[in-house]
Short mmCIF file of C-alpha atoms and ligand atoms in Angstrom, two decimals:
data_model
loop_
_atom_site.label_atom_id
_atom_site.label_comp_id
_atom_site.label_asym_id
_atom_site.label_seq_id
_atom_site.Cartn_x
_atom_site.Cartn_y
_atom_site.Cartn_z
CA UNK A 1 -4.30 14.46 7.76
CA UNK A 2 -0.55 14.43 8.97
CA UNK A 3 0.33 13.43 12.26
CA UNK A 4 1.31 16.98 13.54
CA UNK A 5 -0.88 19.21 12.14
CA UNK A 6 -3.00 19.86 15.22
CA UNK A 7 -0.09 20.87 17.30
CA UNK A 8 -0.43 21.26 20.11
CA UNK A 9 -1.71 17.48 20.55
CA UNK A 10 -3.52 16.27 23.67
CA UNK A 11 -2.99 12.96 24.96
CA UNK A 12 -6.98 12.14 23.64
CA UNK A 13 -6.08 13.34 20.40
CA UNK A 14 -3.05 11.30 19.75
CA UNK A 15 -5.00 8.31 21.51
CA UNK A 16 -7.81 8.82 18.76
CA UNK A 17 -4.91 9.09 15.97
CA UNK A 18 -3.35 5.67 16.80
CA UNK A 19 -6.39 3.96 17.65
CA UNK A 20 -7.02 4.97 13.98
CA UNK A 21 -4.20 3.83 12.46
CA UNK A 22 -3.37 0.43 14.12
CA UNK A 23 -6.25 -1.45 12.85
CA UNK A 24 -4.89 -4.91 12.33
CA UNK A 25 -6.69 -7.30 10.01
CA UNK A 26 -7.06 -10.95 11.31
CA UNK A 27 -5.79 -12.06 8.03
CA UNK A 28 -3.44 -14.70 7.24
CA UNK A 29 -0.29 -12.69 6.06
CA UNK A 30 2.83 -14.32 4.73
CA UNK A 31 6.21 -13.38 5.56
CA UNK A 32 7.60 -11.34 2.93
CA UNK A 33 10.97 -12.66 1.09
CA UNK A 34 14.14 -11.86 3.04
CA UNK A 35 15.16 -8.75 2.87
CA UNK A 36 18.83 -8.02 1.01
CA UNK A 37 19.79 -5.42 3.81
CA UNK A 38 20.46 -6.81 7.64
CA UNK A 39 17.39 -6.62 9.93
CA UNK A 40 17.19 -6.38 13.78
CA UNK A 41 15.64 -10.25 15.24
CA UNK A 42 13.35 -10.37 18.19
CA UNK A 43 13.08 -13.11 19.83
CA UNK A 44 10.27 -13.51 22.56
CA UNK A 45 10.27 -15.56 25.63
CA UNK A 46 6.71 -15.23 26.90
CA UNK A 47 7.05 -16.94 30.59
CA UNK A 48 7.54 -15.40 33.73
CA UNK A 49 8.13 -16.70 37.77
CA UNK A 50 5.42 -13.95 39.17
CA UNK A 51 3.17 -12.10 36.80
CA UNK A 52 3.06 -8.03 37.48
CA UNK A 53 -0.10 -6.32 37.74
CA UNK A 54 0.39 -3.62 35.19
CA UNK A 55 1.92 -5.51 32.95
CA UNK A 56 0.77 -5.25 29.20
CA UNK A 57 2.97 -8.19 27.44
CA UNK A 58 1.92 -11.38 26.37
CA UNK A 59 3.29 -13.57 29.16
CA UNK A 60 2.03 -16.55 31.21
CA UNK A 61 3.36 -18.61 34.23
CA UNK A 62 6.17 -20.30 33.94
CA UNK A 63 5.75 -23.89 33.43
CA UNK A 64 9.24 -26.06 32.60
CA UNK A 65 8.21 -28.46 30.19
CA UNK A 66 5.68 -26.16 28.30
CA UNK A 67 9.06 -23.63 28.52
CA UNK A 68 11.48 -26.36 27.14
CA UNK A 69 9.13 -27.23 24.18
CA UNK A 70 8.90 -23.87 23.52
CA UNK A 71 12.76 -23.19 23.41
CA UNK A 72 13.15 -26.01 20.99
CA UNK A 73 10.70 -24.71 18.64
CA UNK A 74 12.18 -20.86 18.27
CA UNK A 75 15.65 -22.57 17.83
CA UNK A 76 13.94 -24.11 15.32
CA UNK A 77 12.04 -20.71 13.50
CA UNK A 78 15.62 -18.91 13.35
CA UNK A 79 16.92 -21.67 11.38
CA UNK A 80 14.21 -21.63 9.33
CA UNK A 81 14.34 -17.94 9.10
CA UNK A 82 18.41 -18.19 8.39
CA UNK A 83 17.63 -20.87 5.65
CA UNK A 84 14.84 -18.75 4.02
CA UNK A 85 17.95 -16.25 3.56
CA UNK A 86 17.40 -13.18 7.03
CA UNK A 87 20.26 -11.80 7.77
CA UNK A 88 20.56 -10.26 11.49
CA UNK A 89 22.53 -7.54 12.93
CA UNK A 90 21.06 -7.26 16.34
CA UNK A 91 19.65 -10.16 18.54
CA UNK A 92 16.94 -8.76 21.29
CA UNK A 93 15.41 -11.60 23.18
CA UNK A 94 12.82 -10.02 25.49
CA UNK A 95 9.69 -11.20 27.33
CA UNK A 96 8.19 -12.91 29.76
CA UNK A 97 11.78 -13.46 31.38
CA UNK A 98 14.24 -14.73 29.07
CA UNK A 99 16.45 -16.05 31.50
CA UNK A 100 13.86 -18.43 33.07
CA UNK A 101 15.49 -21.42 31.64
CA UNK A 102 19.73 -20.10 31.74
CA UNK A 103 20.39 -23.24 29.79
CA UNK A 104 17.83 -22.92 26.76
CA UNK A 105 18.74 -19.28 26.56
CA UNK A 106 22.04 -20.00 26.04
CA UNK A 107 21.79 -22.64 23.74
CA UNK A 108 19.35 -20.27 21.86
CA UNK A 109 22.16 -17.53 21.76
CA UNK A 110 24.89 -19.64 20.76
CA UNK A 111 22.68 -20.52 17.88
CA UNK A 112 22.45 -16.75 16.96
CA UNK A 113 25.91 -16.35 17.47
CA UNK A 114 26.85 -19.11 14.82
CA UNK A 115 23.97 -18.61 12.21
CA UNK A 116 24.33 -14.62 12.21
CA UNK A 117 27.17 -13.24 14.18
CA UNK A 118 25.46 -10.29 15.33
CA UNK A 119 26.96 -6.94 16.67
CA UNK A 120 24.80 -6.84 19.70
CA UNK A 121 23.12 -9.71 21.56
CA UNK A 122 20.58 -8.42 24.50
CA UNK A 123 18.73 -9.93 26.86
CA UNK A 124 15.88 -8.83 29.13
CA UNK A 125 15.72 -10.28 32.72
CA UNK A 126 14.36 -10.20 36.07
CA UNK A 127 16.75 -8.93 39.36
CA UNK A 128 16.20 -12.33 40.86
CA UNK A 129 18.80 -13.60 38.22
CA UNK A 130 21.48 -11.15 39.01
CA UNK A 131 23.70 -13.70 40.31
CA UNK A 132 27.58 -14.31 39.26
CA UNK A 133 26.26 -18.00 37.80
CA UNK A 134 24.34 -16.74 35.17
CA UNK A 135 25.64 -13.20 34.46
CA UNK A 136 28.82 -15.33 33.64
CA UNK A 137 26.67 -17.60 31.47
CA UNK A 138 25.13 -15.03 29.50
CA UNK A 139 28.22 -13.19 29.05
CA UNK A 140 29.98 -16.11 27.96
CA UNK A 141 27.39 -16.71 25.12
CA UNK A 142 28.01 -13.82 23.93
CA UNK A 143 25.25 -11.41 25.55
CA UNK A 144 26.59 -7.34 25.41
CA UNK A 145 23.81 -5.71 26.47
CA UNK A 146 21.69 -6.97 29.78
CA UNK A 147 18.69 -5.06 30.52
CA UNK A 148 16.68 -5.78 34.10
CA UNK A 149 13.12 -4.78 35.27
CA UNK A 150 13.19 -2.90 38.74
CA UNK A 151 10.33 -0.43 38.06
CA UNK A 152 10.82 1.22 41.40
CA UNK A 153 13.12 0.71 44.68
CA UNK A 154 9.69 1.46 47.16
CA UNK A 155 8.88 -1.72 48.44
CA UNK A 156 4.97 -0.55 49.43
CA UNK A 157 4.73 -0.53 45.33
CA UNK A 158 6.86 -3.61 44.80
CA UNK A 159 4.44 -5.64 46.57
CA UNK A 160 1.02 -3.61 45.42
CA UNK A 161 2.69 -4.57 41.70
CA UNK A 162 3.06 -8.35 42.98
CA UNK A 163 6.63 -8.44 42.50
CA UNK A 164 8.52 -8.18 45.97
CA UNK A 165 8.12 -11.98 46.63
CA UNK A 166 9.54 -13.25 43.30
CA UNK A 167 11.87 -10.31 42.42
CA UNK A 168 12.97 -9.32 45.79
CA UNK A 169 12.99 -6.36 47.67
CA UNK A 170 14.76 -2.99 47.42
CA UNK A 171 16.91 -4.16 50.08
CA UNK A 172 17.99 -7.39 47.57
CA UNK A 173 17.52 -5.63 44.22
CA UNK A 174 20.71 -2.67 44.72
CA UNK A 175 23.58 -4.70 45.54
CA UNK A 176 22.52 -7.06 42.37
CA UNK A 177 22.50 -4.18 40.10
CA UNK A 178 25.66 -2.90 41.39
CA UNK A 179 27.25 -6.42 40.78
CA UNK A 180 25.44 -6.95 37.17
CA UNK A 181 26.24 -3.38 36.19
CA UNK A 182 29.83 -4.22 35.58
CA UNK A 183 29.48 -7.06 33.72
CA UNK A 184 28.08 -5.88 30.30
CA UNK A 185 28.74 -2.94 28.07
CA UNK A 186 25.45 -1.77 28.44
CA UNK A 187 23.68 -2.30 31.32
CA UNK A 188 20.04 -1.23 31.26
CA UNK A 189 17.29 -0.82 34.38
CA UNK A 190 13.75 -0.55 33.31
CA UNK A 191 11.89 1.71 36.22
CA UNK A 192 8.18 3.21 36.02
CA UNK A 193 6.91 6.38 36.47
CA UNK A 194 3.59 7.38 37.62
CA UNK A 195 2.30 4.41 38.97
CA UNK A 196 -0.88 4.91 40.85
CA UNK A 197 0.10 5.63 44.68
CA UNK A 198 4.08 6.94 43.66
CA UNK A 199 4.96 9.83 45.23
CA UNK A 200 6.86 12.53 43.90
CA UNK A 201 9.77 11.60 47.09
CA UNK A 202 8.99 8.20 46.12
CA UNK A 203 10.53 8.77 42.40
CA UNK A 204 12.95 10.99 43.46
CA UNK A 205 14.77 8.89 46.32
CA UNK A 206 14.63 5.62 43.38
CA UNK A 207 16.63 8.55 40.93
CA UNK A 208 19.41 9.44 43.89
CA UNK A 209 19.21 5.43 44.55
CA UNK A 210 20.00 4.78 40.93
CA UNK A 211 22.75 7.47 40.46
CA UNK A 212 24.38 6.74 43.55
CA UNK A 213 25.17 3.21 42.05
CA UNK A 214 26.17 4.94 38.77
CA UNK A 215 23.81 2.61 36.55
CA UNK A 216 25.29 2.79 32.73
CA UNK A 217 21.45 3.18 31.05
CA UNK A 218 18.06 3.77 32.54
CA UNK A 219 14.90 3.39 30.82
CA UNK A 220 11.97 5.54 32.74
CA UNK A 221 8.66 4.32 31.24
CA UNK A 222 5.90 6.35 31.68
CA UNK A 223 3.28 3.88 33.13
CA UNK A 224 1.34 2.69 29.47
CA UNK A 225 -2.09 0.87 30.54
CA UNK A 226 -4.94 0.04 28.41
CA UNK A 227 -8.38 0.50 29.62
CA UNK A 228 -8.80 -3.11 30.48
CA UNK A 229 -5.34 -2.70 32.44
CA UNK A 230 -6.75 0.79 34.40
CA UNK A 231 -9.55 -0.59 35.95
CA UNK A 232 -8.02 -3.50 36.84
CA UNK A 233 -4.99 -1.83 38.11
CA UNK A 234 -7.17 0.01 40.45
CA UNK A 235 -8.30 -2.83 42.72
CA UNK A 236 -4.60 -3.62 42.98
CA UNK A 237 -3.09 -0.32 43.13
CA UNK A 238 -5.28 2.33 43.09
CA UNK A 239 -6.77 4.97 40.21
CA UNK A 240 -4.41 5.71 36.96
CA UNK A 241 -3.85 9.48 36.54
CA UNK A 242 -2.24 10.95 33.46
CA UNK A 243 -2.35 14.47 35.29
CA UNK A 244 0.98 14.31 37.17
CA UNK A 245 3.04 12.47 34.41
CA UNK A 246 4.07 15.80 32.73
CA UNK A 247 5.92 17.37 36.38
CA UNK A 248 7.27 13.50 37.41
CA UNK A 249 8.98 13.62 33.81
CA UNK A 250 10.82 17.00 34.17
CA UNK A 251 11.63 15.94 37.95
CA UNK A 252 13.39 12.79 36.76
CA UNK A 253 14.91 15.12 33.60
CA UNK A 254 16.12 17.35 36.40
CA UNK A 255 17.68 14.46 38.88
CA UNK A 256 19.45 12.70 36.35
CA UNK A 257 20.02 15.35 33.83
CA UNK A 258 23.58 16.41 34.92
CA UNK A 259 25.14 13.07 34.98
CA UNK A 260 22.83 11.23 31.95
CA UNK A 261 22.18 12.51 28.60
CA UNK A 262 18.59 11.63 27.40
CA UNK A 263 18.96 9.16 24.00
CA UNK A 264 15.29 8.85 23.66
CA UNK A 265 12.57 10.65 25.35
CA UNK A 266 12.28 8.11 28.00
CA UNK A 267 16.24 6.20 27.88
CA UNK A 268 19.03 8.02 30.38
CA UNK A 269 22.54 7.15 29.61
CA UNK A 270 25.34 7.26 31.18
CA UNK A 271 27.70 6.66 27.49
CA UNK A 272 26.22 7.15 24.18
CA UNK A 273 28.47 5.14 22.67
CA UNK A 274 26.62 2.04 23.84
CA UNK A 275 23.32 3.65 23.83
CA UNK A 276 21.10 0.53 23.18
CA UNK A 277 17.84 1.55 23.42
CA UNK A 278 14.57 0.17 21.86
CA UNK A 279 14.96 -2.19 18.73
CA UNK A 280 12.07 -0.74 17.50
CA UNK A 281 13.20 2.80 17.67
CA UNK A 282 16.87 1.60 16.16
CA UNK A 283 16.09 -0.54 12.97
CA UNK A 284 14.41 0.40 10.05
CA UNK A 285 13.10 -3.66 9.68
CA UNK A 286 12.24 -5.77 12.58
CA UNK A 287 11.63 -9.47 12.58
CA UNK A 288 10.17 -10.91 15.76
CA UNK A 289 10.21 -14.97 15.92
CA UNK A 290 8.00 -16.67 18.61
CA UNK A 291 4.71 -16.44 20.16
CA UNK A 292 2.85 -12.93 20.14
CA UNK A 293 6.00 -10.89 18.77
CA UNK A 294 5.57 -8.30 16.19
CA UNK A 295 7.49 -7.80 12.85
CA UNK A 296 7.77 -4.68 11.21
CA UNK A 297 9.47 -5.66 7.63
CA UNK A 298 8.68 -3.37 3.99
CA UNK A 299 6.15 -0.83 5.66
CA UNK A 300 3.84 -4.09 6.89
CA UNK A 301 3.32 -5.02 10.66
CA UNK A 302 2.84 -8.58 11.58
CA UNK A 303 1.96 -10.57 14.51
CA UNK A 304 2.28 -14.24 15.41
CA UNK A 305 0.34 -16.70 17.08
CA UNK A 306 -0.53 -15.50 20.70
CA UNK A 307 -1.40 -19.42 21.55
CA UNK A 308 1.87 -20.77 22.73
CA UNK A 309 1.07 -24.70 22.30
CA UNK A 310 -0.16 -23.83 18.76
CA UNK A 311 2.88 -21.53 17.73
CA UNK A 312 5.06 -25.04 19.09
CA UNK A 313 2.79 -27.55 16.98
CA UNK A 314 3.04 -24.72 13.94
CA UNK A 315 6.79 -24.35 13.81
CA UNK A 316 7.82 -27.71 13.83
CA UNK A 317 4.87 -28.70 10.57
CA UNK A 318 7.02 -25.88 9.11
CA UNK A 319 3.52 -23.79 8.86
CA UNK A 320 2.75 -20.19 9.01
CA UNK A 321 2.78 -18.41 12.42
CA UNK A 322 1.34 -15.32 11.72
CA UNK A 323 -1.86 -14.50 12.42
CA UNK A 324 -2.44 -11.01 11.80
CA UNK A 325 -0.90 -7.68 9.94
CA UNK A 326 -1.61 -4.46 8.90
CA UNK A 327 0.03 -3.17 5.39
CA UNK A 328 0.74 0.67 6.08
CA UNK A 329 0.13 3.18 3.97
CA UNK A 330 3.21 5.35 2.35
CA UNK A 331 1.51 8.48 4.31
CA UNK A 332 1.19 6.14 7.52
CA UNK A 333 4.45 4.42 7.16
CA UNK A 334 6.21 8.24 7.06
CA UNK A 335 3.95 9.20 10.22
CA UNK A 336 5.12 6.18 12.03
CA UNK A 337 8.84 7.26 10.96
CA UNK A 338 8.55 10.38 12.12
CA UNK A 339 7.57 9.58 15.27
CA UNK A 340 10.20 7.07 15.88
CA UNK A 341 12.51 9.97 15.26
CA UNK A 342 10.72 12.16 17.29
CA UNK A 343 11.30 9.89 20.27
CA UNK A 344 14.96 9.71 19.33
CA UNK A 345 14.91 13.32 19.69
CA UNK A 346 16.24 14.15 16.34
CA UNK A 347 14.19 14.21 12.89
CA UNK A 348 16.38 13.42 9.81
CA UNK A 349 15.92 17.21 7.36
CA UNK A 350 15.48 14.88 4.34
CA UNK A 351 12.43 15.57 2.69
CA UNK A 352 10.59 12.64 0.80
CA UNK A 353 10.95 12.44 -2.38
CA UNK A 354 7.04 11.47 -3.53
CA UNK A 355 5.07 15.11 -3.55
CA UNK A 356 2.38 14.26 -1.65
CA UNK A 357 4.37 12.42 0.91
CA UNK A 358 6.62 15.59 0.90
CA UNK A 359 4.03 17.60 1.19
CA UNK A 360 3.00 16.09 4.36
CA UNK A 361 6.30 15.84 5.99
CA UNK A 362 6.82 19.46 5.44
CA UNK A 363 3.59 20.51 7.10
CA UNK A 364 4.54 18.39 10.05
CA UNK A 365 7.88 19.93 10.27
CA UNK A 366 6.30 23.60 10.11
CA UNK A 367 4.04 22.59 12.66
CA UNK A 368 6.53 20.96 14.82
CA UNK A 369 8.70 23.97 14.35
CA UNK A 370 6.17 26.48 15.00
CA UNK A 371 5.53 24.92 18.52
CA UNK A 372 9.42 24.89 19.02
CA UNK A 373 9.10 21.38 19.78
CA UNK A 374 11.99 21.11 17.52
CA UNK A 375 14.94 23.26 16.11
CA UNK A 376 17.51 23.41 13.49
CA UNK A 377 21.03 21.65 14.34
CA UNK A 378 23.22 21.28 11.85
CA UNK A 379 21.79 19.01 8.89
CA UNK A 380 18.80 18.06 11.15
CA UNK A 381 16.11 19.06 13.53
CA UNK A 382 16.90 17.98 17.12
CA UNK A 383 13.99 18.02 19.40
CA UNK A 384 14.11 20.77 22.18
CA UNK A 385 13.13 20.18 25.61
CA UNK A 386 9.42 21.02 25.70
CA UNK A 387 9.37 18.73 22.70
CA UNK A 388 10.64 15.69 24.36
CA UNK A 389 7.52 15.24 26.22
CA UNK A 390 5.77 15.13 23.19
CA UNK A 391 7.59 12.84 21.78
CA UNK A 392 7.14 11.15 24.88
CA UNK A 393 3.48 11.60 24.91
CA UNK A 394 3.01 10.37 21.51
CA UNK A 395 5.34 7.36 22.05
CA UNK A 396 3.38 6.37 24.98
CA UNK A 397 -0.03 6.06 22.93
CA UNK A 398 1.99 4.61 20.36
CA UNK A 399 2.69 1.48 22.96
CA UNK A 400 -0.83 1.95 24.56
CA UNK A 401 -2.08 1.01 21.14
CA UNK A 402 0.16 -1.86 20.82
CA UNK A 403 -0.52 -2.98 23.92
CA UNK A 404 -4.77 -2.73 23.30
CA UNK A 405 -3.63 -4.57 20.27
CA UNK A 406 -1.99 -7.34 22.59
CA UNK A 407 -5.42 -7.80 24.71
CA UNK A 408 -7.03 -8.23 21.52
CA UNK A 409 -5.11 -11.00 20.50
CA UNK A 410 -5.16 -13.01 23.89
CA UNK A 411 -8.69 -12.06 24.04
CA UNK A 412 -9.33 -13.50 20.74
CA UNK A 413 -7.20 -16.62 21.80
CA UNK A 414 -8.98 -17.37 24.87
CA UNK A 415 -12.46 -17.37 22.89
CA UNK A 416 -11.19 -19.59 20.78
CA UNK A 417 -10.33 -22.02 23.45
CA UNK A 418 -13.40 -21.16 24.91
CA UNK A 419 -15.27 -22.83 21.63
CA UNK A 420 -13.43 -25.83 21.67
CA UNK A 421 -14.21 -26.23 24.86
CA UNK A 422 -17.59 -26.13 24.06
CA UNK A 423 -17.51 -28.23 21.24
CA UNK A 424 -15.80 -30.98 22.94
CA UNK A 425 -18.30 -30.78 26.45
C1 SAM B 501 7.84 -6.70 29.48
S1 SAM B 501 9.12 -6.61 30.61
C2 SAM B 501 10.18 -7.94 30.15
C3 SAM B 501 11.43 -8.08 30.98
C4 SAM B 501 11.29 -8.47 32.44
N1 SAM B 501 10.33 -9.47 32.64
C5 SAM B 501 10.98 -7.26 33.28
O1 SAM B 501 10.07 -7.32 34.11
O2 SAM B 501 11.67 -6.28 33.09
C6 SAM B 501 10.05 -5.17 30.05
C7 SAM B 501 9.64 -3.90 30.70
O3 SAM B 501 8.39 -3.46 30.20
C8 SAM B 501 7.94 -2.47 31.09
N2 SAM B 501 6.47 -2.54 31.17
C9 SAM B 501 5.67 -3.61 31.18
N3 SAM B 501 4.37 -3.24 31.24
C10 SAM B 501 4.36 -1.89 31.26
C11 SAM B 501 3.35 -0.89 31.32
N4 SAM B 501 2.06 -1.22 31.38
N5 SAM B 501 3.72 0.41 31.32
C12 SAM B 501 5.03 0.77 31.28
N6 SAM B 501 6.03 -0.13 31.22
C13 SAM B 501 5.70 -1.43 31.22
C14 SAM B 501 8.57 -2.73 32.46
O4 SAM B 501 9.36 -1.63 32.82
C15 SAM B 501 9.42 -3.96 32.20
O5 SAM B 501 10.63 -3.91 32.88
S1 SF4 B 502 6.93 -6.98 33.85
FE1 SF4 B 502 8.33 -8.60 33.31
S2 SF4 B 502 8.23 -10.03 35.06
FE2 SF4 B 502 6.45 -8.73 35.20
S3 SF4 B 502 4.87 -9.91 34.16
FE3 SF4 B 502 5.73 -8.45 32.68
S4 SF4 B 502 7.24 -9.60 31.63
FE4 SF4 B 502 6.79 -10.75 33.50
#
C-alpha cells in the first residue's frame, strides 16, 4: 500500500501505518562502512537538572561523575567514527541538556571542530544557561546555531510540566532569550502546543510574547505523547486531547504568519537563510553517537545502547553499541522520504526510477494532489496550506512512533537490570 493512498488520513490511520512500519528487531546490527558522501552527526547528551513530565527522550538525572565518564567516552566514539573514515557536515548535539557540563561540551566541540570542520555546529539547551558565561563559551567553540526549550511562557503550565523551579519562570526566561537571541546566527525556541490545560489565550499571549522579542526561529511542537506518556501525563496535567490541535495550529499560523515564514510544518522563521531545522528532516544520512541515539545511514535505522554505564564500558573495549535496527524496505524507505518532504513543505517532482517504486510515488502524488494538499510550483510540488497540517499530522505519529520505540528500549533496559538484580539477590 503507499503511504497516501487513503487520503484523506486520520490521525488513527497514520498511527496504525507507522506502528506498522517501525518494527525494530532487537538484533545486533553493525555499522555499515563509512559512507563516501558527508553525513549529518548526532551527538546525544542524555542528562538533565529537572526531568519534564511530558517528556519522551531518553534522559536521566544529572549526576557529575556518571556525566564526566560519559563525555569522555563519546569524545572517544567520534574518533573512532573519524578513524573508521565518517565524514561530517553538520554537528547536532541534543538531549538531555547538552550544556550540563559547559566544559565537556566544549571540549567535545572543539574535537568536532578539528576532526571534521563542520558548516554548522548546534546545540540544544535549557533557559537556565542563558547567561553571557556560557553563551560566550559556546560561541567561542564554534557553536552557530543555539536552540533552547521554553515550551510555553504560562507559569501555571511551567510548574504542572515540573520545570519552573529548574528552568525558571516566564518572568526569568524573556530577558534570557532576548540576550541569547543575538548571539548566534540561528537562534531557535522550542514551545508546545496543546498541552493538556493550555488555553487558546494561553498560546496566543506566548506567540505576541515571542514576536514582541523578535525571536530568529521558533519550533511549535505539537504535544507528541505515547500512551504510556498520556495517562501518566494526566495525573500531572490533566487529559491529552488531539481534538483542538487542528484550530491551535492555524491560530499560531495566523499570529506569526505575517512576520515568520513556515520552513517545516511545525519551524517559524524569521530568515530562511539560516533556517536550521531538524537534522533529520535536512540530511539524507544521519549518524547518531552516544547512548539511545538513532542512525539513519543506506535506508537502515539503528539504535544504540539505552544503558548509559554499558554504552561507557562498550566504547572504550572498542565494542559494538548498537543494539537494535530495522533495514527498510525500497517501498518504505521512499514512504519515509516522502514524508520528510512533506513536512518540509515541498516534494521533489522526480519520479523514481525502479517501476514499482515509481509506481507508488505517482499514486501518492495523485492522491496528494487530488486532496490539494499539494500543488505544482515550478519544478516541484510545494505543499498548500490545508496540506501543512497533514504533513504535520503525519510527522507527529512519525515521532509518536519513535518515541513508543524509545519506551521500548528503556523498558527493555530496566528488565534487564531487573534480572541481574535477581540473579545476584
Ligand atoms: C528533548 S528536548 C532537549 C533540549 C532541552 N533539554 C529542552 O528541554 O529543550 C528538545 C525538545 O523536545 C521537545 N519535546 C520533548 N518531549 C516532547 C513531547 N512529548 N512532545 C512534543 N515535544 C516534546 C521539547 O519542546 C524540547 O524543547
Ligand atoms: S524536555 Fe529537555 S529538560 Fe525536560 S526532561 Fe526532556 S530533555 Fe530534559
Amino acid at each position: 500500500m503507499s503511504l497516501f493512498s487513503d487520503l484523506p488520513l486520520t490521525s488513527a490511520a497514520v498511527r496504525r501505518l507507522f506502528r506498522h512500519q517501525l518494527h525494530l528487531q532487537p538484533i545486533r546490527p553493525t555499522l555499515p562502512h563509512a559512507l563516501k558522501s558527508k553525513v549529518a552527526l548526532y551527538l546525544h547528551i542524555p542528562f538533565c537538572e529537572s526531568l519534564c513530565t511530558y517528556c519522551t527522550f531518553h534522559r536521566v538525572l544529572f549526576s557529575e561523575p556518571l556525566a564526566r565518564a560519559y563525555f569522555a567516552a563519546l569524545r572517544e566514539d567520534i574518533r573512532q567514527a573519524h578513524a573508521a573514515g565518517w565524514q561530517v557536515s553538520e554537528v547536532y548535539i541534543g538531549g538531555g541538556t547538552p550544556t550540563v557540563l559547559v566544559d565537556e561540551l566544549c571540549t567535545t566541540l572543539t574535537l568536532c571542530q578539528t576532526l571534521f570542520a563542520p558548516k554548522v555546529m548546534s546545540v540544544e539547551t535549557n533557559p537556565n544557561h542563558l547567561v553571557p558565561a556560557t553563551l560566550t563559551a559556546l560561541r567561542a567553540a564554534g557553536v552557530n546555531r543555539l536552540s533552547v526549550g521554553v515550551q510555553s511562557l504560562d507559569n501555571t503550565l511551567l510548574r504542572a510540566m515540573n520545570r519552573f523551579e529548574a528552568y525558571g519562570s516566564a518572568e526569568d526566561i524573556l530577558p534570557r532569550l532576548a540576550l541569547a537571541n543575538a548571539y548566534f546566527d540561528t537562534f531557535n525556541v522550542d514551545m508546545i502546543f496543546n498541552l493538556p490545560g493550555q488555553s487558546v489565550a494561553s498560546l496566543q499571549q506566548d506567540a505576541l510574547a515571542l514576536l514582541e522579542a523578535d525571536i530568529k526561529q521558533i519550533s511549535w511542537y505539537p504535544l507528541m505523547p505515547t500512551r504510556q506518556k498520556t495517562s501518566l501525563l494526566r495525573e500531572s496535567m490533566g487529559a491529552y486531547q488531539l481534538k483542538g490541535e487542528h484550530k491551535k495550529y492555524q491560530q499560531l499560523c495566523r499570529v506569526l504568519g505575517h512576520r515568520y515564514t513556515l520552513s517545516s510544518a511545525w519551524c517559524f522563521n524569521r530568515n530562511t537563510v539560516n533556517a536550521h531545522d531538524e537534522y533529520v528532516t535536512q540530511n539524507e544520512h544521519y549518524l547518531g553517537l552516544g547512548s539511545g541515539a538513532f542512525s539513519y545511514v543506506n535506508h537502515q535505522l539503528l539504535v544504540n545502547d539505552f544503558n548509559i554505564e554499558r554504552y561507557i564500558e562498550t566504547v572504550q573495549a572498542g565494542g559494538n553499541r548498537l543494539v537494535a535496527g530495522q533495514h527498510f524496505t525500497p517501498a518504505q524507505a521512499l514512504s519515509y522520504r516522502m514524508l520528510l518532504q512533506l513536512f518540509s513543505l515541498q516534494v521533489a517532482a522526480v519520479a523514481p526510477v525502479d517501476r514499482r517504486l515509481r509506481k507508488l510515488w505517482s499514486a501518492d502524488i495523485a492522491a496528494l494532489k487530488t486532496a490539494r494538499m499539494i500543488q505544482v510550483a515550478d519544478d516541484a510540488y510545494v505543499v498548500t496550506e490545508q496540506g501543512r497540517y497533514l504533513a504535520l499530522a503525519l510527522m507527529r505519529e512519525f515521532y509518536v512512533a519513535v518515541n513508543t520505540l524509545r519506551e521500548q528500549m528503556r523498558e527493555l533496559q530496566a528488565s534487564e537490570q531487573r534480572i541481574l538484580l535477581q540473579e545476584v539477590e
